[in-house]
Coordinates of C-alpha atoms in Angstrom, one line a residue:
X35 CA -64.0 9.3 219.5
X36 CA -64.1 5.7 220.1
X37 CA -60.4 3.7 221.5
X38 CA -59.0 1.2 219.5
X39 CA -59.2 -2.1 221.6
X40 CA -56.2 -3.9 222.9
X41 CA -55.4 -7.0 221.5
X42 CA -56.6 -8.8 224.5
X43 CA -59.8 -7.2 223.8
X44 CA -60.0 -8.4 219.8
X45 CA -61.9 -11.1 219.1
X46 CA -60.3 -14.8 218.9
X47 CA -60.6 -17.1 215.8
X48 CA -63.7 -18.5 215.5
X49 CA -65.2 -20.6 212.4
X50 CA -65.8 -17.9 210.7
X51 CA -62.0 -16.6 211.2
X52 CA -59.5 -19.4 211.4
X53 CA -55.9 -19.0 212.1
X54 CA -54.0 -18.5 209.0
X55 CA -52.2 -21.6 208.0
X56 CA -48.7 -21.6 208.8
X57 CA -47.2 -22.3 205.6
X58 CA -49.4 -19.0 203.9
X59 CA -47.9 -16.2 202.8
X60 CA -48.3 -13.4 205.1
X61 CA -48.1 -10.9 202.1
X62 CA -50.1 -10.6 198.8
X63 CA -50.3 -13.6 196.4
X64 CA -47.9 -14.6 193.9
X65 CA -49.3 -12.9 190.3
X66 CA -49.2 -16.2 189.0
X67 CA -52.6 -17.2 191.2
X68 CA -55.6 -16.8 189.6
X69 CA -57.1 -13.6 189.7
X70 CA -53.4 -12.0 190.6
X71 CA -53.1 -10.7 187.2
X72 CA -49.7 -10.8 185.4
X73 CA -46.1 -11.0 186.6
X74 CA -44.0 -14.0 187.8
X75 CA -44.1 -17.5 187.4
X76 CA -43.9 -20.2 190.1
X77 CA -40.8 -21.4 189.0
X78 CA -39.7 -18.3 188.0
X79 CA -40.2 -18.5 184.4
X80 CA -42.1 -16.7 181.9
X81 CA -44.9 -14.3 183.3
X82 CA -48.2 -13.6 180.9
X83 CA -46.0 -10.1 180.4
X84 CA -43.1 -12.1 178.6
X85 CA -40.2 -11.6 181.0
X86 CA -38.0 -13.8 182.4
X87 CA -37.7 -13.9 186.1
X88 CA -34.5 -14.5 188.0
X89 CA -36.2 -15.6 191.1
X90 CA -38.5 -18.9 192.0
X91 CA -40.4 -18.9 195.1
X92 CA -39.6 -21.2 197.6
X93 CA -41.7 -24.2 198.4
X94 CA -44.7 -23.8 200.5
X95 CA -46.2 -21.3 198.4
X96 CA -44.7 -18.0 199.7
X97 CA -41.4 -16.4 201.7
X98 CA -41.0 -18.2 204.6
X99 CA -38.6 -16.5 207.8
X100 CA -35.2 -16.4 206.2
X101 CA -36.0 -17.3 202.9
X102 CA -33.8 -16.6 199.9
X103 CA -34.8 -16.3 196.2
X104 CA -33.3 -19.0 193.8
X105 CA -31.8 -18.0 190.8
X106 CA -33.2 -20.1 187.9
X107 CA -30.1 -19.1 185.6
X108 CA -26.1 -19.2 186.2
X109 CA -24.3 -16.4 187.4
X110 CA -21.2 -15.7 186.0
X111 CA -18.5 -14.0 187.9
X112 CA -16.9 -11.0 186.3
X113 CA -13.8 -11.6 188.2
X114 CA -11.2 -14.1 187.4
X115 CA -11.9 -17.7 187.4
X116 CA -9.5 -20.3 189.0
X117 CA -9.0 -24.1 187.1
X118 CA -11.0 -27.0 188.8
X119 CA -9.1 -28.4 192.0
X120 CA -6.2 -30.7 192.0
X121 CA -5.3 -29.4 188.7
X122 CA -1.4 -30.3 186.6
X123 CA 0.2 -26.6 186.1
X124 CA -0.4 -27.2 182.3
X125 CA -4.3 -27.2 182.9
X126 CA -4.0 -24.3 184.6
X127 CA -6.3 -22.7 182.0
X128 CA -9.0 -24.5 182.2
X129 CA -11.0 -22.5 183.6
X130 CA -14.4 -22.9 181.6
X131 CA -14.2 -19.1 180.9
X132 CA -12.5 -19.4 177.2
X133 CA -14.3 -20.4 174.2
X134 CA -12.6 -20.1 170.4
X135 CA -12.8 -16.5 169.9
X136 CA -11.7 -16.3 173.6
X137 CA -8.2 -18.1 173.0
X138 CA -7.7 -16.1 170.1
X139 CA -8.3 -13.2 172.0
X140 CA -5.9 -14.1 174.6
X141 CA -3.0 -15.0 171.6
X142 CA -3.7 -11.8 169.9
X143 CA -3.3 -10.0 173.4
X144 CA -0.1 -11.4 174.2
X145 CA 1.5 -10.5 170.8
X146 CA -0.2 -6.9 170.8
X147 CA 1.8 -6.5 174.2
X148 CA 5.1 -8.2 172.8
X149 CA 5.1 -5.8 170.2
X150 CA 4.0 -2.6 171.9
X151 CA 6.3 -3.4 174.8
X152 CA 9.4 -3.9 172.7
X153 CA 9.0 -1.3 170.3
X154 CA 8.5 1.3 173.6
X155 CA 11.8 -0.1 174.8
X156 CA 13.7 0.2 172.3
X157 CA 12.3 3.9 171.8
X158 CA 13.2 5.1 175.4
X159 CA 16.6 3.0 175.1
X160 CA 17.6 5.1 171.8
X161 CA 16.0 8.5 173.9
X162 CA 18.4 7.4 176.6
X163 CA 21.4 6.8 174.8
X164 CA 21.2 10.1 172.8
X165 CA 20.5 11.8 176.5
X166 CA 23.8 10.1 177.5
X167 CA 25.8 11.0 174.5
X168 CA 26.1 7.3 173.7
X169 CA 26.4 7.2 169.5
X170 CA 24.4 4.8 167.5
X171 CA 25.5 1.3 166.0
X172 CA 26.3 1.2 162.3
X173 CA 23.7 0.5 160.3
X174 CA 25.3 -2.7 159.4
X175 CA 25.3 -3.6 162.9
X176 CA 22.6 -5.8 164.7
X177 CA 22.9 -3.8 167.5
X178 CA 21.2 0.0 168.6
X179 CA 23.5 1.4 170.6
X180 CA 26.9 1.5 169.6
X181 CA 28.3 0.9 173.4
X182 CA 28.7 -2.9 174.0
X183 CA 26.7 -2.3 177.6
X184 CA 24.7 -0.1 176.8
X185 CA 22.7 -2.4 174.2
X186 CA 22.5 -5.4 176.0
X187 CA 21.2 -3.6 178.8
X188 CA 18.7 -2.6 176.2
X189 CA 18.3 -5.9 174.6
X190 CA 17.3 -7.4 178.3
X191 CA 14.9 -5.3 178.8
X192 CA 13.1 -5.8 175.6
X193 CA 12.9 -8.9 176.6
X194 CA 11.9 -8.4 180.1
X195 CA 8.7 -7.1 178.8
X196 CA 7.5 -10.5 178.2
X197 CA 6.6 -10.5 181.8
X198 CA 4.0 -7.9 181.9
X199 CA 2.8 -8.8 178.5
X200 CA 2.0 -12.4 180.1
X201 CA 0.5 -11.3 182.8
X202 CA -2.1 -9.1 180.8
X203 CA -3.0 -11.3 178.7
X204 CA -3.7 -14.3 180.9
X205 CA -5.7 -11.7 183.2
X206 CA -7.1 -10.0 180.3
X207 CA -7.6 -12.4 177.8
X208 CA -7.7 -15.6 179.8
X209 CA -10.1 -14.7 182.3
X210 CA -7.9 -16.4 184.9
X211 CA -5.7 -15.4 188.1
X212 CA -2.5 -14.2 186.3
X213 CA -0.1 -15.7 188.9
X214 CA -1.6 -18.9 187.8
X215 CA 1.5 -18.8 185.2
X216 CA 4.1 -18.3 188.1
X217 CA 3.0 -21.8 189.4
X218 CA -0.2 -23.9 191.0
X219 CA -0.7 -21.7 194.1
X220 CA -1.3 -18.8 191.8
X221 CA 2.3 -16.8 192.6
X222 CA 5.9 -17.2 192.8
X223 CA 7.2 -19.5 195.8
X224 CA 9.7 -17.4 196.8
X225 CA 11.7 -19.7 199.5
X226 CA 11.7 -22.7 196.8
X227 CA 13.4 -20.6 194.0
X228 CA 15.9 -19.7 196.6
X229 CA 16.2 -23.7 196.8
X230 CA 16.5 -24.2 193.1
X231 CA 18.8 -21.4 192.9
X232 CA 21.2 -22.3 195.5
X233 CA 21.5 -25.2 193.3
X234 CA 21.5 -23.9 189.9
X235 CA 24.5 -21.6 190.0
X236 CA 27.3 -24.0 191.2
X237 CA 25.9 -26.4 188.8
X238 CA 25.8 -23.4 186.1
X239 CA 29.2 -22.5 186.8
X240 CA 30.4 -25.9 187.0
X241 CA 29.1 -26.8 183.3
X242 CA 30.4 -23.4 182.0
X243 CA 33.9 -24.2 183.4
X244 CA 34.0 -27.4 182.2
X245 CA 33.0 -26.2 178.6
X246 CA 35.9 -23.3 179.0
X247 CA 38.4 -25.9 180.1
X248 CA 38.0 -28.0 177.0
X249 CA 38.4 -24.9 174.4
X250 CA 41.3 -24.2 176.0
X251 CA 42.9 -27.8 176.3
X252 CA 41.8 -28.0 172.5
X253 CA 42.7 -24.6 171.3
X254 CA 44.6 -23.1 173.6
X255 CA 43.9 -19.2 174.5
X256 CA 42.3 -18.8 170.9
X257 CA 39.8 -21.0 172.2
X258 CA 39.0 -17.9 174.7
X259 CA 38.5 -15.4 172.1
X260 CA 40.0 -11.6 172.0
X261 CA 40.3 -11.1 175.3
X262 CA 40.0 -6.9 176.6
X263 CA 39.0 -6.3 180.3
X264 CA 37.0 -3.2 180.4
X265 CA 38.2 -1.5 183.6
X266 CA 37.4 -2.0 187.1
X267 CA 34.6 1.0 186.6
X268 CA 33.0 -0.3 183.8
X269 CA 33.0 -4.0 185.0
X270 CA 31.4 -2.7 189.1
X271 CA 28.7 -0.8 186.3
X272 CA 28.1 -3.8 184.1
X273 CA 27.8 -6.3 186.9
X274 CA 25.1 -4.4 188.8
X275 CA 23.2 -3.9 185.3
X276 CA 23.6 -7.1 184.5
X277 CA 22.7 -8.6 187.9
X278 CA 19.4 -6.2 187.6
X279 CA 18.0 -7.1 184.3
X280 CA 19.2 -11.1 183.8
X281 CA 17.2 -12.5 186.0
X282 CA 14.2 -10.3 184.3
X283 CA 14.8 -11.4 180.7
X284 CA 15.2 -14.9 182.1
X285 CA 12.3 -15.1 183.8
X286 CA 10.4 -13.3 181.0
X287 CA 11.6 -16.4 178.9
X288 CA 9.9 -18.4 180.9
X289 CA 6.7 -17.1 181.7
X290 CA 6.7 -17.0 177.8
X291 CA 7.4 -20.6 176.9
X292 CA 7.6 -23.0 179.6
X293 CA 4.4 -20.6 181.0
X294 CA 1.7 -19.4 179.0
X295 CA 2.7 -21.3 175.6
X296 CA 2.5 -24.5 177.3
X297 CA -0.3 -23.6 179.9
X298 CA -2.2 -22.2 175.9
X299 CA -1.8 -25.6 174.5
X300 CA -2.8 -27.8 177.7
X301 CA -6.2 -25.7 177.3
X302 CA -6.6 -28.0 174.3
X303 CA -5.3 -31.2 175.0
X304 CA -5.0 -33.4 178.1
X305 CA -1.2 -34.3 178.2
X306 CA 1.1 -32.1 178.8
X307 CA 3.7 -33.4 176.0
X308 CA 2.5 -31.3 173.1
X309 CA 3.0 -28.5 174.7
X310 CA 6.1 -28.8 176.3
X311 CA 7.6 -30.5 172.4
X312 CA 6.0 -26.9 170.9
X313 CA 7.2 -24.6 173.3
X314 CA 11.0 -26.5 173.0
X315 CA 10.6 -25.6 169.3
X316 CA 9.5 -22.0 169.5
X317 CA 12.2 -21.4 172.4
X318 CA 15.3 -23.3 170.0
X319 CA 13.8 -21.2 167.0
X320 CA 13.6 -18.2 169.1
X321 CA 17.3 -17.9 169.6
X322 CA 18.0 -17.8 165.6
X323 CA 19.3 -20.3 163.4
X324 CA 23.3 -21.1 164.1
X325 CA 25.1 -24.5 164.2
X326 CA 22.7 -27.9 164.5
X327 CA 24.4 -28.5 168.0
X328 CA 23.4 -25.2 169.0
X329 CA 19.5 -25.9 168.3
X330 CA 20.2 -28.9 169.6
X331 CA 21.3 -28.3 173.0
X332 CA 18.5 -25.7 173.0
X333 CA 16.0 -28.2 172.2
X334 CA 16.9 -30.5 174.8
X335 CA 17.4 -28.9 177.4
X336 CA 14.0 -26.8 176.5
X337 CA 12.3 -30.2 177.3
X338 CA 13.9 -31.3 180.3
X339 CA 13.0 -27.9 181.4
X340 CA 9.2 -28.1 180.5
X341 CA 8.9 -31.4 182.4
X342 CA 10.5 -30.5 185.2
X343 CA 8.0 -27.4 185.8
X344 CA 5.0 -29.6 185.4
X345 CA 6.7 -32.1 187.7
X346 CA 7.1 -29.0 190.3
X347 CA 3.9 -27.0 189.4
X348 CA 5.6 -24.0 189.2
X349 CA 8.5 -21.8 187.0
X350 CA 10.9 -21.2 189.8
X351 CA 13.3 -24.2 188.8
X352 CA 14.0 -23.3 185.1
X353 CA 13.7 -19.5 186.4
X354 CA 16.8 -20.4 188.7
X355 CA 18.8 -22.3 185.7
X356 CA 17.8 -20.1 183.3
X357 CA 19.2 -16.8 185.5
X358 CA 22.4 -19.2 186.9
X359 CA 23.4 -19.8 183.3
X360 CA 22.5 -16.5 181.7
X361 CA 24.7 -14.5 184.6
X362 CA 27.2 -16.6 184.1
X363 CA 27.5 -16.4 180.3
X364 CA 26.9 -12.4 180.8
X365 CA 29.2 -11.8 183.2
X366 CA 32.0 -13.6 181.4
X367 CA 31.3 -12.1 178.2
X368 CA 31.8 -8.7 180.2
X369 CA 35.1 -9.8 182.2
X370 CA 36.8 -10.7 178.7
X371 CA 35.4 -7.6 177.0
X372 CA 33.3 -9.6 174.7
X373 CA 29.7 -8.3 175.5
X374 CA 29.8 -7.0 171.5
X375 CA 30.1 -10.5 170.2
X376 CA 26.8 -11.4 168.8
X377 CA 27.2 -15.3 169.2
X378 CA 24.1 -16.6 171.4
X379 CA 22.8 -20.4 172.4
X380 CA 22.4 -21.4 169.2
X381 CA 26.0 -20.8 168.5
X382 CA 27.4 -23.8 170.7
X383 CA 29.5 -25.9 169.5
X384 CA 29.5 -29.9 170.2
X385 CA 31.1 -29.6 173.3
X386 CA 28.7 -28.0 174.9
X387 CA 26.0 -30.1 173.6
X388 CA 28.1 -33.1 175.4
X389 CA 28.3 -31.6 178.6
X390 CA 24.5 -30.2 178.3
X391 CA 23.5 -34.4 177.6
X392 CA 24.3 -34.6 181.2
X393 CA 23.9 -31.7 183.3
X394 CA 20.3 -30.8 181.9
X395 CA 18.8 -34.3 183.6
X396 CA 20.9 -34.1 186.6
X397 CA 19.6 -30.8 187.4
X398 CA 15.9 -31.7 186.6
X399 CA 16.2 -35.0 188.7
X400 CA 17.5 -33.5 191.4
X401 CA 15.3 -30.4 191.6
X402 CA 12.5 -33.1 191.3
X403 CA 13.6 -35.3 193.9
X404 CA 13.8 -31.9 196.3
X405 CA 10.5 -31.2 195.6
X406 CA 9.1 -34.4 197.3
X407 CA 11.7 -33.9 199.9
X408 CA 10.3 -30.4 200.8
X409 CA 6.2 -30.7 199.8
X410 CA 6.4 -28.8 197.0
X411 CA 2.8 -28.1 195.4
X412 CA 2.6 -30.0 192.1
X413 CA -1.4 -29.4 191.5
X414 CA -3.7 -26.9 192.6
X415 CA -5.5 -24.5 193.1
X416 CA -6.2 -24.2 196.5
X417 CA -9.9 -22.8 197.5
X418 CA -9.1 -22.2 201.7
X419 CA -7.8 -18.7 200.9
X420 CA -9.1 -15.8 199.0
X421 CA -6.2 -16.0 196.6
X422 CA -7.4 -18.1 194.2
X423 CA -11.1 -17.5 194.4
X424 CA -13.2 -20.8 192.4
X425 CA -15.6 -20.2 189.6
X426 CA -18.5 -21.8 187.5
X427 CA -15.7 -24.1 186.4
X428 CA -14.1 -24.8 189.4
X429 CA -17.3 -26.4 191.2

């Protein structure tokens, strides 16, 4: 039985054995070397069998220590894709992942949810109500529920839905981070609505008052309506519904128009104008046809709005004056026992067109002048966390 000899014992290179040359490969040639027989190409292209290869092998001829393979092709992430840095919040879509059929998708999603969300509403609402022993609305009536309450609790919430609904369909549809709609960092900035609301409300209020006051120096108290107070009970109930689901249906609103309508349309185009001047139409339109200052008013301030949340980068200002005005309509209506009257926006009179001429750009441009005063993110989206993760687009 002979030993196998050390490897001080084996033979050095000689002429007939030289060293292998560095740069060899220490394993079998590539098939693409004569006499290898089929397989992979150099540069990782088509092999005598027909396939495509992903990989290419590195120069040198071989795998050297702590090579990779390159990939000859793009790889697209299945994930969500973010919008190229140091992007406006109305670009926020432009993420490279949505062709034509793509943003129809996404429309067709959004309305699918709309209308699957509201009609599921408004069949647990009516379940509800019957639970509770609440009777229906005449059928000549607008409204489902014949309790006053009961049905704008309702109405809120079909309109709350809006918020999911976005959300899907950005994530869905869009391919994209759905708190990319919230604002440019891809979420709500919690500590700056607190900001915009702390300023909204007395502002709200003050605008509101102001619009009472003249009724009532031009009418007198039938400027005020039929006035009923509801109770003590039933006002402490109403006021912690209607602190609950306001802010919801306002937001919803929102993320709806000032959000993904105008976020859909700067997919297209480059300035954000057309989509703000679209999603002012939809929103006037939205709250039904009444007097020409009601649209008006709706209008205007629906523009003011739009600019002032691509001047911020984000929803939380128009979320704030939105909720602050909404409360405070709301919780009036419910104090005078008026939460049946059907009256909305598009109602207003001239007065309050007046008095919105003013307060709409002294809230914008003063929210605006905060949000240089605190650093507020106008463009995005960041790629030093793992929150808003780049893709093909974003390189």
């Amino acid at each position: 039985m002979s030993e196998t000899p050390d490897r001080a014992d084996r033979p050095g290179p000689t002429a007939e054995h030289p060293p292998p040359a560095p740069d060899a490969p220490t394993g079998p040639p590539p098939r693409d070397q004569p006499g290898a027989g089929p397989g992979i190409g150099p540069q990782g292209g088509i092999g005598s069998q027909g396939g495509r290869s992903p990989l290419a092998w590195p120069a040198g001829g071989g795998w050297a220590a702590g090579a990779q393979p390159r990939w000859a092709y793009e790889v697209r992430p299945s994930g969500p894709s973010a919008a190229p840095e140091d992007s406006l919040y109305h670009q926020q879509a432009r993420n490279g992942r949505q062709g034509v059929l793509g943003r129809l998708g996404e429309l067709l999603l959004l309305v699918g949810f709309l209308v699957a969300g509201t009609i599921a509403v408004i069949a647990v609402g009516v379940a509800a109500g019957h639970a509770l022993g609440l009777d229906f609305a005449p059928g000549d009536s607008e409204r489902f529920l014949d309790d006053p309450l009961a049905d704008t609790v309702m109405a809120l919430a079909g309109i709350a839905i809006g918020i999911p609904a976005v959300l899907l369909a950005v994530r869905l549809g869009g391919h994209r981070f759905a708190g990319s709609v919230a604002s440019v960092t891809g979420r709500l900035r919690w500590r700056w609505l607190g900001v915009c609301a702390a300023v909204a409300l007395p502002v709200l209020t003050l605008q509101t008052g102001l619009l009472m006051l003249w009724g009532w120096l031009e009418e007198g108290e039938a400027g005020l309506g039929d006035v009923e107070f509801p109770g003590w009970g039933r006002l402490l109930l109403g006021l912690v519904a209607l602190l609950l689901m306001v802010p919801l249906q306002a937001a919803a609103e929102e993320f709806v128009f000032r959000g993904w309508l105008a976020q859909y349309v700067g997919g297209f185009l480059r300035s954000p104008w057309p989509g703000i001047v679209v999603a002012s139409l939809l929103f006037a339109l939205a709250h039904g046809f009444g007097a020409w200052s009601g649209f008006a008013l709706l209008f205007y301030s629906a523009m003011w709005w739009g600019w002032l949340v691509v001047r911020t980068g984000g929803l939380e200002a128009v979320i704030a004056a939105h909720t602050a005005n909404n409360l405070v309509a709301f919780c009036i209506s419910l104090v005078l026992g008026q939460l049946a009257d059907t009256d909305t926006a598009a109602d207003a009179p001239w007065q309050a067109l007046v008095l919105e001429l003013l307060v709409s750009p002294a809230y914008c441009l003063l929210i605006a002048r905060l949000s240089t005063k605190y650093g507020v993110e106008r463009r995005g989206p960041r790629r030093s966390g793992a929150l808003l993760p780049s893709g093909p687009a974003a390189q």
